[in-house]
Each structure stands twice: as C-alpha cells, then as structure tokens.
Amino acid sequence: MRSEHAPVAALAPIALASLLALAGAAQAQQQTYKIAYIDPLSGPFANVGELMLTHTQYAIEEINAKGGVLGGTRLQLLQFDSKLSAQESQSALQAAIDQGAKAIVTGGSGSSVVAALVQSVTRWNQRNPGKELIVLNHSSIDPEMTGKNCSFWHFQTEANTAMKMKALANYIKKTPDVKKVYLLNQDYAHGKQWASYGRQLVGLARPDVQFVGETLHPIGRVKDFSPYIANIKQSGADSVITGNWGQDMTLLLKAAGDAGYNLRYFNHSAGSVPGTVLAVSQAKLGQLTWVAEWHPGQADTPRADALAKAYKAKTGKDFLAPRIDFTPRLLAAAINKAGSTDTVKVARALEDMSFDSVVGPIRMRAEDHQLLLPQVVNTIAPVDGKSVKVGWEGTNYGFRTDAVYTGNELAQGTDCKMVRP
C-alpha cells in the first residue's frame, strides 16, 4: 500500500537543502559590506579616475585577504563613472543605493561634483533612517566641505585647500626669487578657492610679492594654453599659482615649454597625477612645486616605500597616493571599532579616530571631519643622486623634498556647525 506521505518524505531532503542554501545566501549577503566608487572613468580625466580606482581596489583586496571586517565580513567595491558631472554622479548614487552600498568613496570629480554628491547623500539619509550612507572624500579639497557646508555624513581624508596653501606659503616665505605671481585656475569651486587662498596666504607670508594677473579658464576643455601663457608672459610673472590638474596641467606645461618660458608653478597635487612628471621632463623648463602626504623617493619613509613596492608588484602600476589607499583602511578600522556596519555607528567611530598610517600618525578631527595628515612640499626636478635619487614615469625627473609639515602645524580653524543625528 502506497503511503500518501511518501512524496513529502522524498522531497524533504531537497526542501531542506534549498532552505539551507537560501539561508547561506542570506548569511553571505549579510557578510558583505558594499562600497561604491564614484569618479571619472571616461573623458579627459579618466586616467585620474583609473589611478584612484586601482589604489582603492588594492587596499580593499588587502583588507579582505586579512579577513575583512568584524571577523569575516568582506568589503565589496562597486564601480560607477561620474563622467565629471554632478548629474551623472546623482544617477550613480541612486544605482549604488539600489545595489545596497553603505559607503561612497570619491574625490576625483572636482569639488563642485563631490559637494553635490554629499548634499544628495545628506538628503537621502534624512529621509531614509536605517539606510544611511557615508561619503569618504580623498581628493576634493574645497575647505567649505569641512567648513560652512560640512555634513555629519562626509569625511575628508586629504588636507584641504587652505592647509595645502599654508604649506606652500610657508615655503614661498623662504624663497626670495618668487616676486611676481600670476593666478591661473580652472573655473569651478576649487579653482576659485585655490586662487583666493593663494592671494590671501602667500600675501600674508610675503607682503612684498606682487600679484600681476588672474584668469579662470574652463575645466577640461582648453586644448591649447598658448594664449594663456602669452598673457602670463606679458604680465612679467616669474611664478604661477595654479590649481590645474590632469590634462589641464600637462597642457599648460607644454605650452610654457613651447614658448621657452621658465616659470615656477605652485600646485596642490599635480605630481600625483599620471603624465605630469613626463610633461615637465618634455618641457625641460619650469619648476613645478606641489604638496602631498608623501612623494616617491622621499627619504625615511620605509612603510610607504614597502607599500609602493608591493602595489607595483601586484598591479604593475606606480603607487602615488597613500591617502587613497588608507581611506578604505580608515573605514575598515571604524567598522571594527564600532563593532557594527550600522552607518551612524561607523560615522561616530570615525570621529576623532587616530590611525597609524604608512605616512605616520593621522587623526580625523571630530568637529568638522577633516583629516589631519602630514604634508610634504616638493618640486619635480632632474635626478642628481643627492636630493633627487629616483626617476619617475620613465624619465630622469623625480621629486625633491623642500619642506615637511605635520597636520597639526597646518590645521586651520573651522566654521563647521555639525548637525548630528
């Protein structure tokens, strides 16, 4: 006699296996923390975005190789192309939210784009308690982002414009051959800030310096800087304060070299962008001085050197920006400190966090979420075996250390009025 329960009994192992598989999938889903990378991966600054992406990927892969966070939760990186556009970044943000991202890593799209992204995240978080995101910004350095427009959900892991310009002003104070300065900058929020702080802080450090002209140009759209160089030359400037980066920097260097104009340039991060050292070597004229937390070939930085060597061995690419590498590491440390992936708890854990980075101790200032990290003033110069020992980008040019300042030495006051949940 056939049992009516036989089919059920026969299916039980299959049903049980299905339930276990579903449970395992759910558990795996819970053990993944998604981070959305939103930066330019196409267009004139694609090489910058790719560099930043590779740095971010490397750090996340290392974190996962060591067990992830919270004893087994893996970090997963989602990639989105901002196309250097605030509108495209909004679309990318929504896609990231739809895919379950809890953190955004960005910075290479320009301060105006990143600021719009932060505003959108802030609005989303207000309307969707329990589904909040945080933004970790490693390269967009408008001081207003940690000043009057600060947000509890935004963390700045790079020295801001005022801090970088203070480092340069300190250096220019001891550089008497800088006498006449022209301000040439990209026509967007950060370009205007770089010009403003240049006039203000260099003027304070060197009241004798003459500012002989100022121009803003479209970002990423100028193909020939020769007319701008002609105007600078006519002004009699010996130096240019410029916030240009990417192709806007390399094309500016080319135009000055073609014109035989031996200028000094003072910039925030140009040497950390692919193609800049090559452009200086090809121009054979000009001294480009910039500011970063570290530069290749810097003396007495064994931990950064070891990281750069390991990174090159794995990716085949040059390592240039420790801050981009330690941005995901700061996030991982905050998750572990919080004992949770809850965004509010992670954000609070990040506040006033101290971290032993490859460039030394760094601290996230709680009142405005500005990271205090060292800054090295350095100049792209020919290898001489003494002050410049390592060539870069296949050239005989590398980086000469001019001055080193701690984050505390460069820290500025803030008018941030943080609204906390």
XYZ file of C-alpha atoms in Angstrom:
421
model
C 0.000 0.000 0.000
C 1.373 3.350 -1.064
C 1.767 5.983 1.637
C 0.216 9.379 0.953
C 3.194 10.935 2.781
C 5.879 9.269 0.629
C 6.249 12.183 -1.857
C 6.618 14.624 1.028
C 9.208 12.398 2.676
C 11.067 12.080 -0.618
C 11.105 15.840 -1.121
C 12.135 16.659 2.427
C 15.913 16.410 1.845
C 15.604 18.589 -1.281
C 13.480 21.168 0.531
C 15.873 21.149 3.452
C 18.841 21.636 1.127
C 17.054 24.536 -0.581
C 16.294 26.169 2.730
C 19.907 25.774 3.823
C 21.118 27.248 0.528
C 18.807 30.227 0.931
C 19.936 30.704 4.492
C 23.564 30.508 3.388
C 22.949 33.055 0.646
C 21.254 35.382 3.107
C 24.151 34.997 5.511
C 26.653 35.691 2.728
C 24.671 38.783 1.801
C 24.822 39.954 5.401
C 28.583 39.374 5.434
C 29.272 41.763 2.562
C 29.743 45.491 3.087
C 29.327 47.350 -0.199
C 31.369 50.436 -1.069
C 30.551 52.471 -4.176
C 33.407 54.104 -6.080
C 32.070 57.160 -7.960
C 34.653 59.059 -10.034
C 35.552 59.766 -13.696
C 36.319 56.601 -15.648
C 35.867 58.212 -19.066
C 36.628 61.573 -20.649
C 39.638 63.881 -20.191
C 40.312 62.855 -16.585
C 39.791 59.092 -16.977
C 43.462 58.427 -16.170
C 42.988 60.172 -12.813
C 39.885 58.132 -12.043
C 41.593 54.865 -13.011
C 44.564 55.674 -10.767
C 42.275 56.348 -7.816
C 40.245 53.214 -8.528
C 43.330 50.985 -8.565
C 44.553 52.426 -5.257
C 41.131 51.813 -3.711
C 40.873 48.269 -5.105
C 44.319 47.355 -3.822
C 43.506 48.412 -0.256
C 40.149 46.614 -0.247
C 41.710 43.409 -1.576
C 44.324 43.569 1.203
C 41.649 44.117 3.852
C 39.673 41.137 2.546
C 42.791 38.960 2.374
C 43.261 39.574 6.096
C 39.697 38.519 6.920
C 37.705 41.595 6.060
C 35.995 43.390 8.948
C 34.100 42.172 12.004
C 35.758 38.778 11.805
C 34.609 37.792 8.333
C 32.541 40.480 6.609
C 34.049 41.178 3.189
C 34.223 44.571 1.544
C 32.788 44.685 -1.977
C 33.655 47.538 -4.340
C 31.041 48.741 -6.836
C 32.299 50.947 -9.678
C 30.485 53.910 -11.218
C 31.618 56.527 -13.749
C 30.824 60.084 -12.613
C 31.796 61.429 -16.055
C 32.917 64.554 -14.148
C 29.245 65.535 -13.925
C 27.042 66.294 -10.930
C 24.026 64.864 -12.780
C 25.823 61.628 -13.695
C 27.040 61.342 -10.107
C 23.447 61.584 -8.866
C 22.473 58.724 -11.178
C 25.466 56.721 -9.956
C 24.476 57.403 -6.342
C 20.971 56.109 -6.912
C 22.345 52.988 -8.593
C 24.701 52.489 -5.662
C 21.817 52.818 -3.201
C 19.746 50.352 -5.230
C 22.645 47.873 -5.078
C 22.956 48.183 -1.301
C 26.028 50.406 -0.909
C 26.645 51.800 2.576
C 29.681 53.976 1.810
C 30.802 56.139 -1.106
C 34.473 56.631 -1.986
C 35.046 59.647 -4.223
C 37.181 62.740 -4.730
C 38.438 62.845 -8.319
C 35.418 64.525 -9.870
C 36.088 68.042 -8.621
C 34.793 69.761 -5.504
C 31.553 71.023 -7.041
C 30.563 67.488 -8.137
C 31.574 65.912 -4.824
C 29.770 68.654 -2.857
C 26.574 67.926 -4.817
C 27.024 64.217 -4.074
C 27.385 64.918 -0.344
C 24.257 67.074 -0.376
C 22.297 64.281 -2.046
C 23.548 61.713 0.477
C 22.610 64.033 3.342
C 19.066 64.424 1.978
C 18.743 60.665 1.408
C 19.870 59.908 4.952
C 17.372 62.356 6.437
C 14.528 60.718 4.536
C 15.630 57.103 4.986
C 16.648 56.398 8.585
C 18.258 52.982 8.881
C 19.502 53.092 5.258
C 22.133 55.804 5.619
C 25.387 56.117 3.658
C 28.645 57.919 4.401
C 30.955 59.671 1.930
C 34.728 59.323 2.144
C 36.352 62.039 0.042
C 40.061 61.594 -0.640
C 40.821 64.354 -3.141
C 38.234 67.144 -3.448
C 39.603 69.740 -1.074
C 37.360 72.823 -1.047
C 37.522 73.957 2.634
C 33.807 74.725 2.614
C 33.128 70.986 2.524
C 34.503 70.787 6.071
C 33.519 74.386 6.810
C 30.159 76.090 6.423
C 28.848 73.257 4.204
C 30.056 70.429 6.436
C 27.954 67.306 6.856
C 27.994 64.589 9.506
C 27.972 62.072 6.635
C 31.098 63.449 4.893
C 34.705 62.653 5.851
C 37.658 64.421 4.210
C 40.778 62.212 4.051
C 43.011 64.761 2.280
C 44.414 68.077 3.501
C 42.099 70.850 2.316
C 42.994 73.802 0.101
C 43.781 76.126 2.991
C 46.120 73.582 4.598
C 47.968 72.931 1.346
C 48.283 76.621 0.518
C 49.575 77.323 4.025
C 52.341 74.759 3.438
C 53.241 76.418 0.124
C 53.081 79.910 1.637
C 55.485 78.801 4.374
C 57.849 77.601 1.664
C 57.468 80.719 -0.512
C 58.279 82.828 2.557
C 61.793 81.348 2.376
C 62.041 81.579 -1.443
C 63.053 85.170 -2.319
C 63.198 84.616 -6.092
C 59.375 84.415 -6.118
C 58.466 88.071 -6.738
C 55.669 88.381 -9.302
C 52.804 85.888 -9.215
C 50.027 85.195 -11.723
C 46.879 83.294 -10.669
C 45.687 80.849 -13.383
C 42.978 78.406 -12.347
C 40.125 76.227 -13.542
C 36.725 77.907 -13.475
C 34.993 75.859 -10.779
C 34.698 75.900 -6.986
C 38.128 74.573 -6.148
C 39.952 76.592 -8.807
C 38.471 79.772 -7.371
C 39.354 78.663 -3.841
C 42.969 77.926 -4.835
C 43.302 81.414 -6.313
C 41.669 83.051 -3.284
C 43.805 81.253 -0.708
C 46.899 81.847 -2.826
C 46.351 85.590 -2.831
C 45.467 85.589 0.872
C 48.047 83.253 2.452
C 51.005 83.964 0.146
C 50.233 87.661 0.552
C 50.416 87.299 4.329
C 53.644 85.294 4.203
C 55.273 87.588 1.637
C 53.749 91.112 1.621
C 56.376 92.108 -0.953
C 55.053 89.676 -3.578
C 53.176 91.331 -6.445
C 50.077 89.635 -7.890
C 50.264 90.665 -11.545
C 47.188 88.984 -13.031
C 44.372 86.487 -12.584
C 42.462 84.281 -15.033
C 39.908 81.452 -14.771
C 39.538 79.007 -17.673
C 37.022 76.209 -18.472
C 37.892 72.931 -16.761
C 38.968 70.107 -19.078
C 38.088 71.959 -22.283
C 41.178 74.001 -23.185
C 43.250 72.244 -25.857
C 45.945 74.901 -26.238
C 47.190 77.052 -23.348
C 49.408 79.217 -25.561
C 47.139 82.305 -25.300
C 47.135 81.986 -21.509
C 50.933 81.657 -21.454
C 51.237 84.762 -23.652
C 49.146 86.749 -21.135
C 51.218 85.461 -18.218
C 54.449 86.384 -20.008
C 53.149 89.849 -20.776
C 52.408 90.367 -17.071
C 56.059 89.782 -16.197
C 55.253 86.934 -13.786
C 58.036 84.641 -12.590
C 55.577 82.281 -10.845
C 52.072 80.908 -11.319
C 49.713 79.753 -8.594
C 47.563 77.191 -10.394
C 45.139 74.559 -9.178
C 45.166 72.816 -12.564
C 45.308 69.027 -12.612
C 45.172 66.249 -15.201
C 45.391 67.341 -18.815
C 44.878 70.985 -17.817
C 48.221 70.831 -16.011
C 50.142 68.871 -18.645
C 48.917 71.081 -21.498
C 49.829 74.208 -19.518
C 53.363 72.866 -19.017
C 53.626 72.015 -22.717
C 52.548 75.497 -23.806
C 55.069 77.180 -21.498
C 57.838 74.837 -22.680
C 56.988 75.518 -26.330
C 57.185 79.245 -25.595
C 60.549 78.871 -23.833
C 59.085 80.354 -20.652
C 60.823 79.191 -17.462
C 58.058 79.586 -14.862
C 57.649 78.394 -11.295
C 54.319 76.682 -10.597
C 52.704 76.210 -7.185
C 50.075 73.484 -7.147
C 48.154 71.258 -4.721
C 48.628 67.733 -6.115
C 49.873 67.807 -9.725
C 52.804 65.432 -9.272
C 50.491 62.663 -8.079
C 48.613 62.637 -11.398
C 49.876 60.433 -14.258
C 51.662 62.308 -17.031
C 52.734 65.354 -15.019
C 56.374 64.366 -14.472
C 56.620 63.337 -18.110
C 55.243 66.737 -19.172
C 57.828 68.573 -17.021
C 60.647 66.456 -18.485
C 59.467 67.147 -22.036
C 59.088 70.891 -21.429
C 62.619 70.951 -19.948
C 61.692 74.301 -18.425
C 59.787 75.258 -15.309
C 59.757 74.192 -11.695
C 56.548 72.570 -10.509
C 56.184 72.609 -6.728
C 53.270 70.773 -5.168
C 52.048 69.344 -1.861
C 51.200 65.780 -0.834
C 51.273 63.472 2.154
C 54.225 61.634 0.509
C 56.149 61.527 -2.715
C 58.089 58.715 -4.425
C 61.730 58.721 -3.429
C 61.076 60.592 -0.188
C 63.720 59.834 2.450
C 62.995 57.954 5.673
C 59.559 56.574 4.698
C 60.118 52.784 4.831
C 56.469 51.831 5.312
C 55.258 53.910 2.360
C 58.145 52.589 0.262
C 57.238 48.982 1.118
C 53.588 49.608 0.224
C 54.595 51.243 -3.066
C 56.795 48.246 -3.931
C 54.050 45.711 -3.113
C 51.474 47.741 -5.039
C 53.715 47.910 -8.132
C 54.396 44.173 -7.944
C 50.689 43.345 -7.846
C 49.206 45.966 -10.185
C 52.107 46.774 -12.481
C 51.384 50.451 -11.840
C 53.133 53.189 -9.887
C 51.884 53.974 -6.386
C 51.347 57.693 -5.804
C 48.733 58.427 -3.155
C 48.855 56.836 0.311
C 45.729 58.756 1.356
C 43.614 56.960 -1.260
C 44.965 53.636 -0.059
C 44.290 54.357 3.604
C 40.783 55.749 3.001
C 39.208 52.235 2.882
C 41.521 51.187 5.719
C 40.183 54.021 7.894
C 36.649 52.860 7.076
C 37.505 49.258 7.977
C 39.066 50.388 11.265
C 35.930 52.396 12.078
C 33.649 49.407 11.353
C 35.728 47.245 13.668
C 35.805 49.976 16.319
C 32.014 50.344 16.097
C 31.530 46.564 16.147
C 28.844 47.147 13.545
C 28.199 48.105 9.927
C 25.430 50.475 11.031
C 26.283 53.738 9.261
C 25.581 56.052 12.189
C 27.754 53.937 14.491
C 30.541 53.768 11.893
C 30.449 57.543 11.380
C 30.687 58.138 15.123
C 33.604 55.700 15.321
C 35.415 57.655 12.594
C 35.075 60.906 14.543
C 38.315 61.757 16.352
C 39.826 58.441 15.224
C 43.618 58.200 15.308
C 45.239 55.869 12.788
C 48.812 54.721 12.317
C 49.196 55.161 8.553
C 52.184 54.481 6.286
C 52.978 58.225 6.400
C 52.771 58.372 10.195
C 50.024 59.140 12.728
C 46.894 60.776 11.350
C 43.702 61.920 13.084
C 40.146 62.595 11.908
C 39.113 65.855 13.573
C 35.679 65.359 15.109
C 34.381 68.922 14.834
C 34.497 69.080 11.020
C 35.613 65.607 9.801
C 38.871 66.978 8.392
C 41.758 64.519 8.480
C 44.965 65.950 9.915
C 47.852 64.379 7.993
C 51.402 65.435 7.103
C 52.131 67.489 4.005
C 55.364 67.435 2.022
C 56.237 70.417 -0.184
C 58.234 69.015 -3.101
C 59.410 70.013 -6.558
C 59.676 67.932 -9.752
C 63.362 68.132 -10.664
C 66.106 66.230 -12.550
C 67.728 63.267 -10.801
C 71.013 64.425 -9.273
C 71.827 61.480 -6.995
C 71.519 63.672 -3.912
C 68.227 65.483 -3.402
C 66.512 63.527 -6.211
C 67.539 59.880 -6.392
C 64.650 58.230 -8.248
C 63.389 58.984 -11.764
C 59.662 58.747 -12.448
C 57.412 57.860 -15.396
C 60.415 56.576 -17.355
C 62.150 59.965 -17.160
C 65.254 61.372 -15.490
C 62.992 63.572 -13.348
C 61.751 62.830 -9.856
C 60.742 64.652 -6.671
C 62.842 66.856 -4.387
C 61.670 67.320 -0.800
C 61.581 71.035 0.066
C 59.745 71.074 3.417
C 57.633 68.788 5.630
C 54.777 69.908 7.903
C 52.578 67.963 10.307
C 48.795 68.049 10.098
C 48.661 69.970 13.365
C 51.023 72.642 12.010
C 48.729 73.247 9.044
C 45.370 72.873 10.824
C 43.006 75.806 10.358
C 40.011 76.917 12.348
C 36.594 75.863 11.095
C 33.152 77.433 10.893
C 31.504 73.999 10.637
C 28.276 73.672 12.598
C 27.886 69.913 12.564
C 24.302 68.592 12.731
C 24.441 65.100 14.203
C 21.666 62.502 14.085
